[in-house]
Amino acid sequence: MKLSGRTILITGGSSGIGFELAVQLLARSNVIIITGRDEQALNDAKRRFPEIETIQSDVSDPDAIRALFKTVIERFPRLDTLVNNAGIMRNLKLGEERSIENVTLEIDVDLNGPIRMVQQFLPHLLNQRDALILNVSSGLAFVPMPISPVYSAAKAAIHAYTRCLRVQLEKSTVSVVELAPPATETPLFRDEFAEEMKGQKGMPVDVLVRRAIDSVEAGKVEIRPGLSNILKIASRIAPGVIFRQLGKVGRP
Ligand SMILES: NC(=O)c1ccc[n+]([C@@H]2O[C@H](COP(=O)([O-])OP(=O)(O)OC[C@H]3O[C@@H](n4cnc5c(N)ncnc54)[C@H](OP(=O)(O)O)[C@@H]3O)[C@@H](O)[C@H]2O)c1
């Protein structure tokens, strides 16, 4: 599958992996539309790369998804690629006081968001000659990390959903690909986990995105760069050992 000459919508394209995808895919002659909640961050992206189209939209809000669909299809009727990248990851101590609404934020953004985006955009994508849905999960989809319990649950679930979606769309014109990044140098990796990840190095974001693009073009459907592949293999051959290792992250 060629990643050029496409019209690509990237959720969460104002930072990190989404922004780098936008920049590298723009350089390959694609039309790029990015979303995010923070208008300032979208404006900053636009200032750096004026060809990138920006639309403020929150994937955790069903009304915002309906409005986004209307705007995108009106302005970019040739949309053929949806990248479900927007995500949040928190360091959650489940024993601390927290509202029952707040505790499920990662489910709203990282799981319900992409599932609803697919539901909204799929009828349009099914009418395109060669469409692509790229869901960004995580290496933690294969082995959960106890300091991020709801995130790990959301990513394991989006992995399962993406596999099912791929089978259901097997005979259609829509390809379904999963990108499961390992720890990658982005604000998500550094802000919330500054203490836990001190001294650890994530994969450089430009390297991750280059690998992702090359892998999609090579026809891979489950892309597991670096440590993500190790996590998947270890989850099969030594699940207890690898889970115990991840359980040590953030422990004194
Ligand atoms: N970095 C890693 O180590 C790593 C590893 C594995 C998987 N991933 C996955 O990769 C994806 C991108 O993460 P990243 O590391 O690039 O994070 P990042 O630098 O924090 O960027 C996240 C992007 O998502 C947007 N976003 C967050 N909540 C949103 C919402 N409700 N609606 C729309 N946009 C929203 C953010 O913009 P606003 O805040 O303005 O909305 C931002 O543009 C995520 O799905 C993450 O789980 C990352």
mmCIF file with all atom_site columns, N, CA and C in Angstrom, residues 22 28 49 64 70 84 88 97 111 132 141 155 168 219 226 235 251-252:
data_model
loop_
_atom_site.group_PDB
_atom_site.id
_atom_site.type_symbol
_atom_site.label_atom_id
_atom_site.label_alt_id
_atom_site.label_comp_id
_atom_site.label_asym_id
_atom_site.label_entity_id
_atom_site.label_seq_id
_atom_site.pdbx_PDB_ins_code
_atom_site.Cartn_x
_atom_site.Cartn_y
_atom_site.Cartn_z
_atom_site.occupancy
_atom_site.B_iso_or_equiv
_atom_site.pdbx_formal_charge
_atom_site.auth_seq_id
_atom_site.auth_comp_id
_atom_site.auth_asym_id
_atom_site.auth_atom_id
_atom_site.pdbx_PDB_model_num
ATOM 1  N N  . ALA A 1 22  ? 2.090   13.486  10.692 1.00 0.00 ? 22  ALA A N  1
ATOM 2  C CA . ALA A 1 22  ? 1.602   14.553  9.811  1.00 0.00 ? 22  ALA A CA 1
ATOM 3  C C  . ALA A 1 22  ? 2.750   15.107  8.960  1.00 0.00 ? 22  ALA A C  1
ATOM 4  N N  . ARG A 1 28  ? 5.329   13.333  1.767  1.00 0.00 ? 28  ARG A N  1
ATOM 5  C CA . ARG A 1 28  ? 5.085   12.310  0.735  1.00 0.00 ? 28  ARG A CA 1
ATOM 6  C C  . ARG A 1 28  ? 3.869   12.661  -0.118 1.00 0.00 ? 28  ARG A C  1
ATOM 7  N N  . PHE A 1 49  ? 3.842   24.329  9.705  1.00 0.00 ? 49  PHE A N  1
ATOM 8  C CA . PHE A 1 49  ? 3.575   23.664  8.409  1.00 0.00 ? 49  PHE A CA 1
ATOM 9  C C  . PHE A 1 49  ? 2.222   24.153  7.884  1.00 0.00 ? 49  PHE A C  1
ATOM 10 N N  . ALA A 1 64  ? -18.860 15.918  18.938 1.00 0.00 ? 64  ALA A N  1
ATOM 11 C CA . ALA A 1 64  ? -17.701 16.483  18.235 1.00 0.00 ? 64  ALA A CA 1
ATOM 12 C C  . ALA A 1 64  ? -17.302 15.577  17.070 1.00 0.00 ? 64  ALA A C  1
ATOM 13 N N  . LYS A 1 70  ? -18.845 15.804  9.412  1.00 0.00 ? 70  LYS A N  1
ATOM 14 C CA . LYS A 1 70  ? -19.534 16.701  8.479  1.00 0.00 ? 70  LYS A CA 1
ATOM 15 C C  . LYS A 1 70  ? -18.529 17.675  7.846  1.00 0.00 ? 70  LYS A C  1
ATOM 16 N N  . ASN A 1 84  ? -6.264  6.832   13.815 1.00 0.00 ? 84  ASN A N  1
ATOM 17 C CA . ASN A 1 84  ? -6.760  7.014   15.187 1.00 0.00 ? 84  ASN A CA 1
ATOM 18 C C  . ASN A 1 84  ? -5.569  7.012   16.128 1.00 0.00 ? 84  ASN A C  1
ATOM 19 N N  . ILE A 1 88  ? -4.388  9.575   25.635 1.00 0.00 ? 88  ILE A N  1
ATOM 20 C CA . ILE A 1 88  ? -3.838  10.061  26.906 1.00 0.00 ? 88  ILE A CA 1
ATOM 21 C C  . ILE A 1 88  ? -3.407  8.847   27.720 1.00 0.00 ? 88  ILE A C  1
ATOM 22 N N  . GLU A 1 97  ? -8.288  8.801   46.237 1.00 0.00 ? 97  GLU A N  1
ATOM 23 C CA . GLU A 1 97  ? -9.634  9.353   46.004 1.00 0.00 ? 97  GLU A CA 1
ATOM 24 C C  . GLU A 1 97  ? -9.736  9.850   44.561 1.00 0.00 ? 97  GLU A C  1
ATOM 25 N N  . LEU A 1 111 ? -10.150 4.413   23.784 1.00 0.00 ? 111 LEU A N  1
ATOM 26 C CA . LEU A 1 111 ? -10.931 3.257   23.312 1.00 0.00 ? 111 LEU A CA 1
ATOM 27 C C  . LEU A 1 111 ? -12.233 3.697   22.640 1.00 0.00 ? 111 LEU A C  1
ATOM 28 N N  . LEU A 1 132 ? -7.678  3.205   4.184  1.00 0.00 ? 132 LEU A N  1
ATOM 29 C CA . LEU A 1 132 ? -6.852  2.673   5.279  1.00 0.00 ? 132 LEU A CA 1
ATOM 30 C C  . LEU A 1 132 ? -7.338  3.229   6.614  1.00 0.00 ? 132 LEU A C  1
ATOM 31 N N  . ALA A 1 141 ? -0.498  -3.026  25.049 1.00 0.00 ? 141 ALA A N  1
ATOM 32 C CA . ALA A 1 141 ? -1.682  -3.821  24.657 1.00 0.00 ? 141 ALA A CA 1
ATOM 33 C C  . ALA A 1 141 ? -1.399  -5.310  24.886 1.00 0.00 ? 141 ALA A C  1
ATOM 34 N N  . LYS A 1 155 ? -5.806  -0.028  25.842 1.00 0.00 ? 155 LYS A N  1
ATOM 35 C CA . LYS A 1 155 ? -4.963  -0.418  24.699 1.00 0.00 ? 155 LYS A CA 1
ATOM 36 C C  . LYS A 1 155 ? -5.121  -1.904  24.373 1.00 0.00 ? 155 LYS A C  1
ATOM 37 N N  . GLN A 1 168 ? -13.556 -8.366  9.813  1.00 0.00 ? 168 GLN A N  1
ATOM 38 C CA . GLN A 1 168 ? -14.852 -7.982  9.234  1.00 0.00 ? 168 GLN A CA 1
ATOM 39 C C  . GLN A 1 168 ? -14.693 -7.238  7.899  1.00 0.00 ? 168 GLN A C  1
ATOM 40 N N  . GLY A 1 219 ? 3.093   -3.688  3.727  1.00 0.00 ? 219 GLY A N  1
ATOM 41 C CA . GLY A 1 219 ? 1.919   -4.554  3.860  1.00 0.00 ? 219 GLY A CA 1
ATOM 42 C C  . GLY A 1 219 ? 1.757   -5.204  5.229  1.00 0.00 ? 219 GLY A C  1
ATOM 43 N N  . GLY A 1 226 ? 10.607  -2.248  17.852 1.00 0.00 ? 226 GLY A N  1
ATOM 44 C CA . GLY A 1 226 ? 11.453  -2.356  19.045 1.00 0.00 ? 226 GLY A CA 1
ATOM 45 C C  . GLY A 1 226 ? 10.869  -3.188  20.169 1.00 0.00 ? 226 GLY A C  1
ATOM 46 N N  . SER A 1 235 ? 4.945   -12.051 26.102 1.00 0.00 ? 235 SER A N  1
ATOM 47 C CA . SER A 1 235 ? 3.599   -12.318 26.632 1.00 0.00 ? 235 SER A CA 1
ATOM 48 C C  . SER A 1 235 ? 3.156   -13.739 26.295 1.00 0.00 ? 235 SER A C  1
ATOM 49 N N  . ARG A 1 251 ? 8.050   1.549   41.192 1.00 0.00 ? 251 ARG A N  1
ATOM 50 C CA . ARG A 1 251 ? 8.132   1.082   42.582 1.00 0.00 ? 251 ARG A CA 1
ATOM 51 C C  . ARG A 1 251 ? 9.463   1.496   43.172 1.00 0.00 ? 251 ARG A C  1
ATOM 52 N N  . PRO A 1 252 ? 9.494   1.913   44.450 1.00 0.00 ? 252 PRO A N  1
ATOM 53 C CA . PRO A 1 252 ? 10.787  2.294   45.039 1.00 0.00 ? 252 PRO A CA 1
ATOM 54 C C  . PRO A 1 252 ? 11.749  1.119   45.126 1.00 0.00 ? 252 PRO A C  1
#
